[in-house]
Coordinates of C-alpha atoms and ligand atoms in Angstrom, one line a residue:
X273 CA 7.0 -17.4 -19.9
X274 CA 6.5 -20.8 -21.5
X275 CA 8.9 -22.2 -19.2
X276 CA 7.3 -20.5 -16.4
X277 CA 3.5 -22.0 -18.0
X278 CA 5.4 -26.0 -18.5
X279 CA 6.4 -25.6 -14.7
X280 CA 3.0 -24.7 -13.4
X281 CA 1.4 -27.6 -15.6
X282 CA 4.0 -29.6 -14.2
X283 CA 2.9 -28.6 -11.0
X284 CA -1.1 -28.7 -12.1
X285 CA -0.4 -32.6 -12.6
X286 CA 1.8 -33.7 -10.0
X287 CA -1.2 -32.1 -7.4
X288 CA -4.1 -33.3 -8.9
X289 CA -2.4 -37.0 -9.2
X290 CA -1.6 -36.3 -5.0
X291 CA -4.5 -35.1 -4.0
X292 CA -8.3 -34.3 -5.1
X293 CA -9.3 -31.3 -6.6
X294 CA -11.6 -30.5 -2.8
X295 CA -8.4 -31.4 -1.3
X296 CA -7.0 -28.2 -3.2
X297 CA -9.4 -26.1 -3.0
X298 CA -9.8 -26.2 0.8
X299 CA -5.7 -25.8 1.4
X300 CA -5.9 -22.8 -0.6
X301 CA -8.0 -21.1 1.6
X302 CA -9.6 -18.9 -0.6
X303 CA -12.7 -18.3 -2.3
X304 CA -11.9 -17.2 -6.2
X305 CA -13.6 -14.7 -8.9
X306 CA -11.7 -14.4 -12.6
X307 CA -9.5 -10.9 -12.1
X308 CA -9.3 -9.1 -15.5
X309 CA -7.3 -6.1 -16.1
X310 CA -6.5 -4.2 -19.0
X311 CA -3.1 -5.7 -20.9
X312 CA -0.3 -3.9 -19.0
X313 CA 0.8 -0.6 -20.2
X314 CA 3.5 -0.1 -23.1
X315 CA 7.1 0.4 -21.1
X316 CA 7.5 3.8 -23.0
X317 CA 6.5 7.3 -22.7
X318 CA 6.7 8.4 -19.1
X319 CA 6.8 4.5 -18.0
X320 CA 10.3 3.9 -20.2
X321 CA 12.2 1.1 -18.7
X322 CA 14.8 2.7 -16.7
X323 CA 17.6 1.7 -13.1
X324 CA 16.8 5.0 -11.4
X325 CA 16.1 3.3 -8.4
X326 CA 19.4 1.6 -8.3
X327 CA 21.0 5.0 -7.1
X328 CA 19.4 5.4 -4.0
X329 CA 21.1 5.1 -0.4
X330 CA 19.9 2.7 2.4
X331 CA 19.0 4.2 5.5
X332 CA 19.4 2.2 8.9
X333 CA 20.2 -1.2 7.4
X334 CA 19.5 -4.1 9.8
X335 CA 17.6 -1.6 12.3
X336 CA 14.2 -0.8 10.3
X337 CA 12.7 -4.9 9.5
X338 CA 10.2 -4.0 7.0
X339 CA 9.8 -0.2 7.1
X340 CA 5.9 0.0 5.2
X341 CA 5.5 3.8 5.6
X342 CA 7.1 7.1 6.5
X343 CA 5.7 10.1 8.1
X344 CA 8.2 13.0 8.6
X345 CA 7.9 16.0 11.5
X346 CA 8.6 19.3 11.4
X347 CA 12.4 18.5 11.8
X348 CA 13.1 16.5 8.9
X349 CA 13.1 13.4 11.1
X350 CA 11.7 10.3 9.7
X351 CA 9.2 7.9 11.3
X352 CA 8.5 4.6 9.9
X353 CA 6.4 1.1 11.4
X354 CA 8.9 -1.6 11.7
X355 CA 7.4 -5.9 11.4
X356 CA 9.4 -5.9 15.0
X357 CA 6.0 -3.7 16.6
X358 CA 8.5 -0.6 17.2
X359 CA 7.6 3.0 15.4
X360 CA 11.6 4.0 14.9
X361 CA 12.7 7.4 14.5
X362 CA 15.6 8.1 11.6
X363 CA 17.7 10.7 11.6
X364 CA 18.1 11.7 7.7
X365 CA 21.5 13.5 7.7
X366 CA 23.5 10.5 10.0
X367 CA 21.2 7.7 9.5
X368 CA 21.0 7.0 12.9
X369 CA 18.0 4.7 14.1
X370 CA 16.1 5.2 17.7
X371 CA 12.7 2.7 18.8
X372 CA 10.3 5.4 19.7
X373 CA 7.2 3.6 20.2
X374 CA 6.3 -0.2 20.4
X375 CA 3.1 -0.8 19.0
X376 CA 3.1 -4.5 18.6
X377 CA 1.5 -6.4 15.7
X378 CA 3.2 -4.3 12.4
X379 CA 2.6 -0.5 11.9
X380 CA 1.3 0.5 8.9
X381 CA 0.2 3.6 7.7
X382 CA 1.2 6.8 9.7
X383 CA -0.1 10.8 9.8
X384 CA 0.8 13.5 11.7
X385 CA -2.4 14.7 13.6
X386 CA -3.1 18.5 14.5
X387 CA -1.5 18.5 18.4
X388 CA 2.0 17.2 18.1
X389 CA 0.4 13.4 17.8
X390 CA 0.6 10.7 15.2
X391 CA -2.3 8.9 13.9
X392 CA -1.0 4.8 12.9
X393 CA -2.6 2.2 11.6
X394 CA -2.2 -1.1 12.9
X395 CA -3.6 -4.3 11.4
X396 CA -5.4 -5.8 13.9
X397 CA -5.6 -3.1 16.9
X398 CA -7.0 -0.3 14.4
X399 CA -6.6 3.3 14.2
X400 CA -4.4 4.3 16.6
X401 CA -3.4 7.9 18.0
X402 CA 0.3 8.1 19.5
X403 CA -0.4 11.1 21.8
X404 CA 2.5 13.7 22.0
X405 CA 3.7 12.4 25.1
X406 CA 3.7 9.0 23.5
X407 CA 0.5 7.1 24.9
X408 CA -1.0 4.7 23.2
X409 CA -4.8 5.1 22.1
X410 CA -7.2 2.9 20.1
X411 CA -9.5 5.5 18.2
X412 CA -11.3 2.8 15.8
X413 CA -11.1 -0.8 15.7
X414 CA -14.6 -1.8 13.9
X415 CA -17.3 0.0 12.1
X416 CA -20.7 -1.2 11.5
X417 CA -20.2 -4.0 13.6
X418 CA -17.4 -5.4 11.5
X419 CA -13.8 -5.5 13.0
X420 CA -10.7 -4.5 11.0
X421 CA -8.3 -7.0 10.1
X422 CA -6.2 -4.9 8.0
X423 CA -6.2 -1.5 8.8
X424 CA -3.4 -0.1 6.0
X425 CA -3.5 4.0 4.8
X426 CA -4.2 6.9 6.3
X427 CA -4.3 10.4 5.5
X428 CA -5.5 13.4 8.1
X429 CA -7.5 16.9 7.1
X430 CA -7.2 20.5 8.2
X431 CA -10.2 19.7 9.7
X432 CA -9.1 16.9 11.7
X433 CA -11.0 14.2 10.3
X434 CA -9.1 10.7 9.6
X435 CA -10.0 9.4 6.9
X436 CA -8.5 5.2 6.9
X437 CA -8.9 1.9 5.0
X438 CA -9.3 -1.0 6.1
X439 CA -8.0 -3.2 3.0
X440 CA -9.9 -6.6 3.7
X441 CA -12.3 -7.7 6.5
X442 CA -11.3 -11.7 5.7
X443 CA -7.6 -11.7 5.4
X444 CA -4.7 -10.5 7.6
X445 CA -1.2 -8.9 7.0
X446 CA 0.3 -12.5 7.0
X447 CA -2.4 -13.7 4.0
X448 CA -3.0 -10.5 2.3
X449 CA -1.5 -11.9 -0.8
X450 CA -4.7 -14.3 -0.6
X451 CA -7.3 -11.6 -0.6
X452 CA -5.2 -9.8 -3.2
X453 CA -5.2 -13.0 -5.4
X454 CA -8.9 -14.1 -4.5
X455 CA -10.3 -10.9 -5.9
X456 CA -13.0 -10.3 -4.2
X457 CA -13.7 -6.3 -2.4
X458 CA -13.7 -7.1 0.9
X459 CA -12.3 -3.2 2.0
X460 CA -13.3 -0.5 2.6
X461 CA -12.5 3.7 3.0
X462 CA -13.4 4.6 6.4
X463 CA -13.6 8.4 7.9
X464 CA -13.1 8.7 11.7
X465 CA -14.4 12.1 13.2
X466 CA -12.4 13.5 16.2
X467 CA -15.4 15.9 17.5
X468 CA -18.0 13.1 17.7
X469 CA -15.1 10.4 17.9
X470 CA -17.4 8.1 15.9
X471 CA -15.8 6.4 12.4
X472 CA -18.7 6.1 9.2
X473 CA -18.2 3.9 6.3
X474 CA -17.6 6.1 3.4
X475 CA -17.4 3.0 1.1
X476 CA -17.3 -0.6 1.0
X477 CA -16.8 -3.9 -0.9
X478 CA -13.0 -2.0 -1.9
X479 CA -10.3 -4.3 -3.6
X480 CA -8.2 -4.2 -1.4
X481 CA -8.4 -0.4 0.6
X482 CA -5.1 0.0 0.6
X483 CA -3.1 4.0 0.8
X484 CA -4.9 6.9 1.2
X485 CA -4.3 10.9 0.5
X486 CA -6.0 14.1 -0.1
X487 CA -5.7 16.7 -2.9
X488 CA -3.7 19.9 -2.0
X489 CA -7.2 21.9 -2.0
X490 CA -8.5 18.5 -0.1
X491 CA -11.5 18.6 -2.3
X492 CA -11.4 14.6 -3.1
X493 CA -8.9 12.1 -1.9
X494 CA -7.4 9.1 -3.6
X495 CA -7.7 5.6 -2.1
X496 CA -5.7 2.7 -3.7
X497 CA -7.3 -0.6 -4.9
X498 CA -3.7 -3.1 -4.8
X499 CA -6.3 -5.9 -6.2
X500 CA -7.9 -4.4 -9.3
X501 CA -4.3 -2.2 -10.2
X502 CA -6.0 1.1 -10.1
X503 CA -6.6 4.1 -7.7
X504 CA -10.0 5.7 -7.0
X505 CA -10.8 9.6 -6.3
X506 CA -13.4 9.6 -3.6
X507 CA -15.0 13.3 -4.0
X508 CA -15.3 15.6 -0.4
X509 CA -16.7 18.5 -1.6
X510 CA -18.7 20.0 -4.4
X511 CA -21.4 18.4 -6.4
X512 CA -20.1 14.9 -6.9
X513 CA -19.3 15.1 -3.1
X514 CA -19.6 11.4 -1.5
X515 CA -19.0 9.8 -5.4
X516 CA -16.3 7.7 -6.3
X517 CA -14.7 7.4 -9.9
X518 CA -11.3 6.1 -11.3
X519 CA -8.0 8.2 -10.6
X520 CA -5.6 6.5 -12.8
X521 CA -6.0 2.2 -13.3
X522 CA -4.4 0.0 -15.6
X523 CA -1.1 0.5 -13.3
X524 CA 2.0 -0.6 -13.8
X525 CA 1.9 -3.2 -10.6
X526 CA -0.1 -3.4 -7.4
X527 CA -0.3 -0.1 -6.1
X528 CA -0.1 0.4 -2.2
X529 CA 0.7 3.7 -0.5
X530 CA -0.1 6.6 -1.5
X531 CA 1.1 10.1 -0.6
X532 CA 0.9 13.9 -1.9
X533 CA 3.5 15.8 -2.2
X534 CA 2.4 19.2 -0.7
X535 CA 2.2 21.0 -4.1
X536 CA 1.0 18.9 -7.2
X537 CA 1.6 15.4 -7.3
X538 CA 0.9 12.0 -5.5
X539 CA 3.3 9.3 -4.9
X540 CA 2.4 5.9 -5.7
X541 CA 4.5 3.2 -4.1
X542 CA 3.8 0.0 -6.5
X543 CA 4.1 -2.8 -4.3
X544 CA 3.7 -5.9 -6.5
X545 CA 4.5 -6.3 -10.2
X546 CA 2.5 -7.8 -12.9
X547 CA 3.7 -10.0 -15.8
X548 CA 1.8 -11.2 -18.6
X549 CA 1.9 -14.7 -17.4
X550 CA 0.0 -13.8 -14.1
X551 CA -2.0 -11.4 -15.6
X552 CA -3.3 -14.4 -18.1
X553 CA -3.8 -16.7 -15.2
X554 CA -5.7 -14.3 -12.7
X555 CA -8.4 -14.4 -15.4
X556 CA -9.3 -18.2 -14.9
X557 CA -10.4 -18.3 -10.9
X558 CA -10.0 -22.0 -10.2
X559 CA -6.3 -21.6 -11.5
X560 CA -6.4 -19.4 -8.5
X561 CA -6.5 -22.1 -5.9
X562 CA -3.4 -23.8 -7.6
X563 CA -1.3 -19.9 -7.2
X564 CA -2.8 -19.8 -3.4
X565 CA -0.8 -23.1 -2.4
X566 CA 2.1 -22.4 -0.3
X567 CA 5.0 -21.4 -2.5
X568 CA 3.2 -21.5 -6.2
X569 CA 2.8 -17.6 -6.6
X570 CA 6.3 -17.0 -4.8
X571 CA 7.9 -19.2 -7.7
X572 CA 6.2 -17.4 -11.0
X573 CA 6.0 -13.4 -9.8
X574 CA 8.6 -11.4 -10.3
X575 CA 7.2 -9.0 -7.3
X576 CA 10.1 -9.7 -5.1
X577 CA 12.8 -9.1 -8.0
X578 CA 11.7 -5.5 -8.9
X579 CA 10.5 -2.2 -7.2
X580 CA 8.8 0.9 -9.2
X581 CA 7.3 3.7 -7.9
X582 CA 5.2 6.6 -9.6
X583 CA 4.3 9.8 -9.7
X584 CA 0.8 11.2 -10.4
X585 CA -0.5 14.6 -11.2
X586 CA -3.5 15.5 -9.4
X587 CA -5.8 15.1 -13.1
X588 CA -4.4 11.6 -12.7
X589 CA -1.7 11.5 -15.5
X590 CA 1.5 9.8 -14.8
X591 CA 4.4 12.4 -14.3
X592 CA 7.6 10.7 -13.1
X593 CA 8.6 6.4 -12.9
X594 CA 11.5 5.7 -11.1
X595 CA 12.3 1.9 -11.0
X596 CA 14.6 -1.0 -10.5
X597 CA 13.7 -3.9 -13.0
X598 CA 16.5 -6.1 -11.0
X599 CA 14.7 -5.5 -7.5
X600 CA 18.7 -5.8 -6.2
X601 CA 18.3 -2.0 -4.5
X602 CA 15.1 -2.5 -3.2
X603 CA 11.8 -4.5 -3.8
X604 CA 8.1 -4.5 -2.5
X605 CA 8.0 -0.9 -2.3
X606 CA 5.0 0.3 -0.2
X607 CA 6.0 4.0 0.4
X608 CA 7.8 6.9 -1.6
X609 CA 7.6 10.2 0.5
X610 CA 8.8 13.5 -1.1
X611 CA 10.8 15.4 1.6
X612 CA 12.8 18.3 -0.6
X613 CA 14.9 17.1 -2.9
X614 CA 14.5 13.5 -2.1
X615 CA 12.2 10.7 -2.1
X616 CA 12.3 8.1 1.3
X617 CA 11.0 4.5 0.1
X618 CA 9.0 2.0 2.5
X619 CA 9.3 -1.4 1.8
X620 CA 8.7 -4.9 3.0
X621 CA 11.1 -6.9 2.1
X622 CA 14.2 -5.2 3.3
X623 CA 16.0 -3.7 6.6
X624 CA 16.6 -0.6 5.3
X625 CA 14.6 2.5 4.4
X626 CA 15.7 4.1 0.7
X627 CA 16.7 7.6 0.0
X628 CA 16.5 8.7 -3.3
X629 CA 17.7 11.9 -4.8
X630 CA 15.3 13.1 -7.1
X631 CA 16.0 13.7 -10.9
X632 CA 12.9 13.7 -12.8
X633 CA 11.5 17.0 -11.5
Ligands
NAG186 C1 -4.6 12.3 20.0 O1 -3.7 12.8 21.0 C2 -3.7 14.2 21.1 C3 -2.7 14.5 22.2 O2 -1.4 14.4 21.8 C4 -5.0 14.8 21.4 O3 -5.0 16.2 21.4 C5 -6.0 14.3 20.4 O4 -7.3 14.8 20.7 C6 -6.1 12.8 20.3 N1 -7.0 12.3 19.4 C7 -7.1 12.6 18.0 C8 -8.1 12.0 17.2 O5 -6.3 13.3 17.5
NAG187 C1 1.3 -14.4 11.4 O1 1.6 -13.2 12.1 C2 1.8 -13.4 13.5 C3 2.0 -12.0 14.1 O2 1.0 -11.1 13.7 C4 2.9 -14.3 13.7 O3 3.0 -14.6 15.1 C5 2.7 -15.6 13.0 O4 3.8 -16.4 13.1 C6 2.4 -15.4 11.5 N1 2.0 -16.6 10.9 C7 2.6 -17.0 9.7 C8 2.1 -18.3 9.2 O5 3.5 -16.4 9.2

């Protein structure tokens, strides 16, 4: 850590003597506020330091350029949205890869709708609906007048309504790192109705509107912030019905994805870690412009050189951390997808998809 604080002074000095402070602050392209968290939870308990994710297997390597999440059909077949445009289909058993849709741009989040179709999210182009005989249709691409730029999670009721995120009007899938570090809630938790085919706001100014999924009774649904850390439950029915509180914050890392598990717990893939150093210098915004430069925030995260993912009861207390502090089996973990006995992992920084076989049960 000090080494890590000598080098960014280092850096601090040899900038400001280059250029002037403006100078910085326009190249960084981004418009600051101080980000405080609460200090990052004691590695013990149910978050004890462990390799667990250093067992998994790698599905598809080289075919599946970063896989961010994974829907599965009634088969046990796997889809996942590829950086190369293409929705790929995996067989679980073989690991065979085939391109089943091209999409363009990078799919993100994907759902199985109610007729054989499958509802994506695509950055720029919106919600989209894959029909089952594979067309291509743009359900939502704006709301309230204001276009997506990041459309990210997804999750789909019984009744048919989508509900969707779009994770930052300002930013897109290249520079979401800058909205993330900038701070400021420029997402928000859409629902998109297919009987009137119109999409409301539900909420915005989110940090970062990141994974979305319903409870097994689908009375709330959980919507992660990646910016602030933390998950919110965003209540459906009942008397808080249309309120918003925390679900579980303080994380662990950045969470993105999210997904439930079909009996009693969500998934939470934890995309980006968090050390103390950054976590000190988030909380001084014009230090911010200095980790936007190209490079800066590469050189003192350790995001890229770990992967966790967690597990989440549905009162919001952490069941299950499975993680690999050496990021050497997997890193930027957006996904983790319970399908029996094993969990699939989306990422975006590898080729591969991961299959883990699940031990803490
Ligand atoms: C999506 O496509 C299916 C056909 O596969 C269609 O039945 C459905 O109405 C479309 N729209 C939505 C929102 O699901
Ligand atoms: C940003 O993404 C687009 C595709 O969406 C790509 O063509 C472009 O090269 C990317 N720019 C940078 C700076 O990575």
């Amino acid at each position: 850590m000090a080494l890590a604080l000598l080098g960014i002074l280092a850096l601090v000095i040899s900038i400001a003597a280059s250029a002037t402070w403006s100078a910085i602050t326009r190249k960084s392209g981004i418009d600051p506020v101080a980000s405080h968290w609460p200090p990052t939870p004691k590695m013990e308990g149910v978050f004890a330091t462990n390799t667990l994710l250093q067992e998994l297997d790698e599905l598809g390597v080289g075919e599946l350029p970063g896989p961010e999440d994974i829907a599965v059909d009634d088969n046990g077949v796997l889809y996942t949205g590829c950086a190369d445009g293409w929705i790929k289909r995996i067989f679980p058993e073989t690991g065979e890869v085939q391109n089943w849709v091209q999409v363009g741009g990078h799919p993100l989040g994907l759902a199985w709708g109610h007729h054989g179709n499958l509802l994506v999210c695509e950055p720029t182009r919106g919600l989209l609906n894959v029909t089952a005989d594979k067309a291509l249709e743009v359900l939502s691409n704006e709301a309230d007048g204001v276009k997506y730029k990041l459309t990210d999670g997804l999750d789909v009721a019984k009744d048919g309504s989508i509900y969707f995120t779009d994770a930052t009007h300002k930013f897109g899938m290249n520079t979401s790192d800058l909205d993330i570090l900038q701070g400021r809630p420029n997402g928000r938790l859409l629902k998109y109705d297919p009987s009137t085919r119109t999409t409301t706001v539900l909420r915005k100014n989110m940090y970062f509107a990141n994974g979305v999924a319903l409870s097994a009774k689908q009375d709330f649904l959980v919507v992660c912030e990646t910016s602030m850390v933390r998950c919110m439950k965003y209540w459906l029915q009942g008397e808080r019905e249309g309120t918003m509180e925390v679900f579980i914050d303080n994380l662990p890392g950045h969470p993105d994805n999210i997904r439930h598990n079909g009996r009693d717990r969500f998934w939470i893939g934890l995309v980006a870690g968090r050390t103390r150093l950054t976590d000190t210098l988030v909380k001084i915004a014009p230090l911010k412009h200095i980790l936007a430069l190209p490079g800066v925030l590469q050189k003192i995260s350790a995001s890229s050189k770990m992967a966790k993912v967690l597990a989440v009861g549905e009162d919001g207390v952490p069941l299950a951390f499975y993680e690999d502090p050496t990021g050497k089996s997997i890193a930027l973990v957006t996904t983790a997808l319970e399908v029996g006995d094993y969990l699939y992992l989306g990422n975006l920084a590898r080729n591969y998809v991961g299959k883990l076989k699940l031990r803490q049960l």
